[in-house]
């Protein structure tokens, strides 16, 4: 057996050894019954979506089951964030994507989650931007390579040293990110961990598809959601990801407590 083929020798030259601390995982979830209950709630005037539900349930899971996700790395040690902050990536009416932050989502009900995100969307429509988005706009105007040097400086000050500024801090992107790529027509996707954010978790919702599924011993058409995650292996392990997914599974099977107004 020849190990050092021409391709292997070429690959060893052009690629670097992976060093990113990322764990990827995904699960297919039957959301048929959940979508029915969401539809009933929407008829009552609450414009809830799967994104709102997953945002809320993830916050509850972190607060109650896996608080390790509400942590970050600073100066070589793990620290707990003072509060839980969700960052939700939404598609705005103009087609652009923007992140909206919700403070202490675990203390809200589903209607308050909906209202909080809607308020931030309304602000974005009026041209109001978060400090993080303003910072990105400022960096984008700085010519290369000065932009790279400034980014590395800010990353060192905020992420490595844990310093905070009015426009940027270690928690500028929240504790975790929820992104629904299903609204873009994608069945699923594997997220990246932002190198500029101390995020331990990024969750991606794919498009809900009708698929053959074993339900109560029979193969029937059901609505299936692919939920993917990227975890920061520096602060959490796959075991924590498993506990999170198990919590989400149970919540989706029995969503009533999370849909109470």
mmCIF file with all atom_site columns, N, CA, C and O in Angstrom, residues 8-31:
data_model
loop_
_atom_site.group_PDB
_atom_site.id
_atom_site.type_symbol
_atom_site.label_atom_id
_atom_site.label_alt_id
_atom_site.label_comp_id
_atom_site.label_asym_id
_atom_site.label_entity_id
_atom_site.label_seq_id
_atom_site.pdbx_PDB_ins_code
_atom_site.Cartn_x
_atom_site.Cartn_y
_atom_site.Cartn_z
_atom_site.occupancy
_atom_site.B_iso_or_equiv
_atom_site.pdbx_formal_charge
_atom_site.auth_seq_id
_atom_site.auth_comp_id
_atom_site.auth_asym_id
_atom_site.auth_atom_id
_atom_site.pdbx_PDB_model_num
ATOM 1  N N  . UNK A 1 8  ? -1.499  13.011 -1.675 1.00 0.00 ? 8  UNK A N  1
ATOM 2  C CA . UNK A 1 8  ? -1.207  13.147 -0.253 1.00 0.00 ? 8  UNK A CA 1
ATOM 3  C C  . UNK A 1 8  ? -0.041  14.102 -0.033 1.00 0.00 ? 8  UNK A C  1
ATOM 4  O O  . UNK A 1 8  ? -0.033  14.903 0.900  1.00 0.00 ? 8  UNK A O  1
ATOM 5  N N  . UNK A 1 9  ? 0.954   14.032 -0.862 1.00 0.00 ? 9  UNK A N  1
ATOM 6  C CA . UNK A 1 9  ? 2.093   14.941 -0.726 1.00 0.00 ? 9  UNK A CA 1
ATOM 7  C C  . UNK A 1 9  ? 1.674   16.380 -1.004 1.00 0.00 ? 9  UNK A C  1
ATOM 8  O O  . UNK A 1 9  ? 2.130   17.315 -0.344 1.00 0.00 ? 9  UNK A O  1
ATOM 9  N N  . UNK A 1 10 ? 0.783   16.543 -1.997 1.00 0.00 ? 10 UNK A N  1
ATOM 10 C CA . UNK A 1 10 ? 0.284   17.885 -2.303 1.00 0.00 ? 10 UNK A CA 1
ATOM 11 C C  . UNK A 1 10 ? -0.586  18.412 -1.167 1.00 0.00 ? 10 UNK A C  1
ATOM 12 O O  . UNK A 1 10 ? -0.455  19.570 -0.749 1.00 0.00 ? 10 UNK A O  1
ATOM 13 N N  . UNK A 1 11 ? -1.479  17.555 -0.655 1.00 0.00 ? 11 UNK A N  1
ATOM 14 C CA . UNK A 1 11 ? -2.366  17.962 0.433  1.00 0.00 ? 11 UNK A CA 1
ATOM 15 C C  . UNK A 1 11 ? -1.579  18.364 1.662  1.00 0.00 ? 11 UNK A C  1
ATOM 16 O O  . UNK A 1 11 ? -1.926  19.324 2.366  1.00 0.00 ? 11 UNK A O  1
ATOM 17 N N  . UNK A 1 12 ? -0.501  17.629 1.956  1.00 0.00 ? 12 UNK A N  1
ATOM 18 C CA . UNK A 1 12 ? 0.317   17.947 3.124  1.00 0.00 ? 12 UNK A CA 1
ATOM 19 C C  . UNK A 1 12 ? 1.006   19.298 2.975  1.00 0.00 ? 12 UNK A C  1
ATOM 20 O O  . UNK A 1 12 ? 1.383   19.932 3.966  1.00 0.00 ? 12 UNK A O  1
ATOM 21 N N  . UNK A 1 13 ? 1.138   19.733 1.727  1.00 0.00 ? 13 UNK A N  1
ATOM 22 C CA . UNK A 1 13 ? 1.791   21.019 1.472  1.00 0.00 ? 13 UNK A CA 1
ATOM 23 C C  . UNK A 1 13 ? 0.811   22.187 1.552  1.00 0.00 ? 13 UNK A C  1
ATOM 24 O O  . UNK A 1 13 ? 1.126   23.238 2.114  1.00 0.00 ? 13 UNK A O  1
ATOM 25 N N  . UNK A 1 14 ? -0.395  22.005 0.999  1.00 0.00 ? 14 UNK A N  1
ATOM 26 C CA . UNK A 1 14 ? -1.312  23.146 0.868  1.00 0.00 ? 14 UNK A CA 1
ATOM 27 C C  . UNK A 1 14 ? -2.257  23.303 2.050  1.00 0.00 ? 14 UNK A C  1
ATOM 28 O O  . UNK A 1 14 ? -2.820  24.369 2.250  1.00 0.00 ? 14 UNK A O  1
ATOM 29 N N  . UNK A 1 15 ? -2.451  22.239 2.857  1.00 0.00 ? 15 UNK A N  1
ATOM 30 C CA . UNK A 1 15 ? -3.346  22.326 4.004  1.00 0.00 ? 15 UNK A CA 1
ATOM 31 C C  . UNK A 1 15 ? -2.570  22.385 5.303  1.00 0.00 ? 15 UNK A C  1
ATOM 32 O O  . UNK A 1 15 ? -1.462  21.837 5.406  1.00 0.00 ? 15 UNK A O  1
ATOM 33 N N  . UNK A 1 16 ? -3.149  23.030 6.279  1.00 0.00 ? 16 UNK A N  1
ATOM 34 C CA . UNK A 1 16 ? -2.574  23.087 7.609  1.00 0.00 ? 16 UNK A CA 1
ATOM 35 C C  . UNK A 1 16 ? -3.316  22.120 8.530  1.00 0.00 ? 16 UNK A C  1
ATOM 36 O O  . UNK A 1 16 ? -4.461  21.766 8.291  1.00 0.00 ? 16 UNK A O  1
ATOM 37 N N  . UNK A 1 17 ? -2.679  21.728 9.617  1.00 0.00 ? 17 UNK A N  1
ATOM 38 C CA . UNK A 1 17 ? -3.300  20.847 10.586 1.00 0.00 ? 17 UNK A CA 1
ATOM 39 C C  . UNK A 1 17 ? -4.477  21.577 11.233 1.00 0.00 ? 17 UNK A C  1
ATOM 40 O O  . UNK A 1 17 ? -4.342  22.715 11.679 1.00 0.00 ? 17 UNK A O  1
ATOM 41 N N  . UNK A 1 18 ? -5.669  20.933 11.289 1.00 0.00 ? 18 UNK A N  1
ATOM 42 C CA . UNK A 1 18 ? -6.824  21.589 11.923 1.00 0.00 ? 18 UNK A CA 1
ATOM 43 C C  . UNK A 1 18 ? -6.539  21.921 13.377 1.00 0.00 ? 18 UNK A C  1
ATOM 44 O O  . UNK A 1 18 ? -5.986  21.121 14.117 1.00 0.00 ? 18 UNK A O  1
ATOM 45 N N  . UNK A 1 19 ? -6.892  23.127 13.770 1.00 0.00 ? 19 UNK A N  1
ATOM 46 C CA . UNK A 1 19 ? -6.674  23.549 15.157 1.00 0.00 ? 19 UNK A CA 1
ATOM 47 C C  . UNK A 1 19 ? -7.919  24.183 15.765 1.00 0.00 ? 19 UNK A C  1
ATOM 48 O O  . UNK A 1 19 ? -7.891  24.630 16.909 1.00 0.00 ? 19 UNK A O  1
ATOM 49 N N  . UNK A 1 20 ? -9.011  24.235 14.999 1.00 0.00 ? 20 UNK A N  1
ATOM 50 C CA . UNK A 1 20 ? -10.225 24.885 15.482 1.00 0.00 ? 20 UNK A CA 1
ATOM 51 C C  . UNK A 1 20 ? -10.946 23.990 16.481 1.00 0.00 ? 20 UNK A C  1
ATOM 52 O O  . UNK A 1 20 ? -11.099 22.785 16.264 1.00 0.00 ? 20 UNK A O  1
ATOM 53 N N  . UNK A 1 21 ? -11.403 24.583 17.572 1.00 0.00 ? 21 UNK A N  1
ATOM 54 C CA . UNK A 1 21 ? -12.027 23.812 18.652 1.00 0.00 ? 21 UNK A CA 1
ATOM 55 C C  . UNK A 1 21 ? -13.533 23.723 18.437 1.00 0.00 ? 21 UNK A C  1
ATOM 56 O O  . UNK A 1 21 ? -14.318 24.255 19.205 1.00 0.00 ? 21 UNK A O  1
ATOM 57 N N  . UNK A 1 22 ? -13.929 23.023 17.374 1.00 0.00 ? 22 UNK A N  1
ATOM 58 C CA . UNK A 1 22 ? -15.344 22.989 17.022 1.00 0.00 ? 22 UNK A CA 1
ATOM 59 C C  . UNK A 1 22 ? -15.843 21.558 16.936 1.00 0.00 ? 22 UNK A C  1
ATOM 60 O O  . UNK A 1 22 ? -15.200 20.692 16.364 1.00 0.00 ? 22 UNK A O  1
ATOM 61 N N  . UNK A 1 23 ? -17.009 21.319 17.557 1.00 0.00 ? 23 UNK A N  1
ATOM 62 C CA . UNK A 1 23 ? -17.720 20.045 17.430 1.00 0.00 ? 23 UNK A CA 1
ATOM 63 C C  . UNK A 1 23 ? -18.979 20.300 16.628 1.00 0.00 ? 23 UNK A C  1
ATOM 64 O O  . UNK A 1 23 ? -19.725 21.237 16.922 1.00 0.00 ? 23 UNK A O  1
ATOM 65 N N  . UNK A 1 24 ? -19.227 19.481 15.614 1.00 0.00 ? 24 UNK A N  1
ATOM 66 C CA . UNK A 1 24 ? -20.422 19.624 14.791 1.00 0.00 ? 24 UNK A CA 1
ATOM 67 C C  . UNK A 1 24 ? -21.365 18.457 15.048 1.00 0.00 ? 24 UNK A C  1
ATOM 68 O O  . UNK A 1 24 ? -20.930 17.326 15.288 1.00 0.00 ? 24 UNK A O  1
ATOM 69 N N  . UNK A 1 25 ? -22.661 18.731 14.981 1.00 0.00 ? 25 UNK A N  1
ATOM 70 C CA . UNK A 1 25 ? -23.653 17.681 15.152 1.00 0.00 ? 25 UNK A CA 1
ATOM 71 C C  . UNK A 1 25 ? -24.983 18.120 14.582 1.00 0.00 ? 25 UNK A C  1
ATOM 72 O O  . UNK A 1 25 ? -25.230 19.312 14.397 1.00 0.00 ? 25 UNK A O  1
ATOM 73 N N  . UNK A 1 26 ? -25.833 17.142 14.288 1.00 0.00 ? 26 UNK A N  1
ATOM 74 C CA . UNK A 1 26 ? -27.163 17.468 13.773 1.00 0.00 ? 26 UNK A CA 1
ATOM 75 C C  . UNK A 1 26 ? -28.142 16.381 14.176 1.00 0.00 ? 26 UNK A C  1
ATOM 76 O O  . UNK A 1 26 ? -27.754 15.256 14.510 1.00 0.00 ? 26 UNK A O  1
ATOM 77 N N  . UNK A 1 27 ? -29.419 16.712 14.132 1.00 0.00 ? 27 UNK A N  1
ATOM 78 C CA . UNK A 1 27 ? -30.474 15.782 14.476 1.00 0.00 ? 27 UNK A CA 1
ATOM 79 C C  . UNK A 1 27 ? -31.711 16.128 13.655 1.00 0.00 ? 27 UNK A C  1
ATOM 80 O O  . UNK A 1 27 ? -31.958 17.307 13.363 1.00 0.00 ? 27 UNK A O  1
ATOM 81 N N  . UNK A 1 28 ? -32.450 15.104 13.232 1.00 0.00 ? 28 UNK A N  1
ATOM 82 C CA . UNK A 1 28 ? -33.726 15.312 12.545 1.00 0.00 ? 28 UNK A CA 1
ATOM 83 C C  . UNK A 1 28 ? -34.839 15.229 13.579 1.00 0.00 ? 28 UNK A C  1
ATOM 84 O O  . UNK A 1 28 ? -34.914 14.263 14.355 1.00 0.00 ? 28 UNK A O  1
ATOM 85 N N  . UNK A 1 29 ? -35.722 16.218 13.578 1.00 0.00 ? 29 UNK A N  1
ATOM 86 C CA . UNK A 1 29 ? -36.778 16.304 14.585 1.00 0.00 ? 29 UNK A CA 1
ATOM 87 C C  . UNK A 1 29 ? -38.144 16.346 13.921 1.00 0.00 ? 29 UNK A C  1
ATOM 88 O O  . UNK A 1 29 ? -38.361 17.092 12.954 1.00 0.00 ? 29 UNK A O  1
ATOM 89 N N  . UNK A 1 30 ? -39.063 15.564 14.452 1.00 0.00 ? 30 UNK A N  1
ATOM 90 C CA . UNK A 1 30 ? -40.437 15.556 13.968 1.00 0.00 ? 30 UNK A CA 1
ATOM 91 C C  . UNK A 1 30 ? -41.183 16.729 14.607 1.00 0.00 ? 30 UNK A C  1
ATOM 92 O O  . UNK A 1 30 ? -41.455 16.732 15.804 1.00 0.00 ? 30 UNK A O  1
ATOM 93 N N  . UNK A 1 31 ? -41.500 17.738 13.803 1.00 0.00 ? 31 UNK A N  1
ATOM 94 C CA . UNK A 1 31 ? -42.155 18.946 14.325 1.00 0.00 ? 31 UNK A CA 1
ATOM 95 C C  . UNK A 1 31 ? -43.601 19.053 13.853 1.00 0.00 ? 31 UNK A C  1
ATOM 96 O O  . UNK A 1 31 ? -44.184 20.138 13.897 1.00 0.00 ? 31 UNK A O  1
#
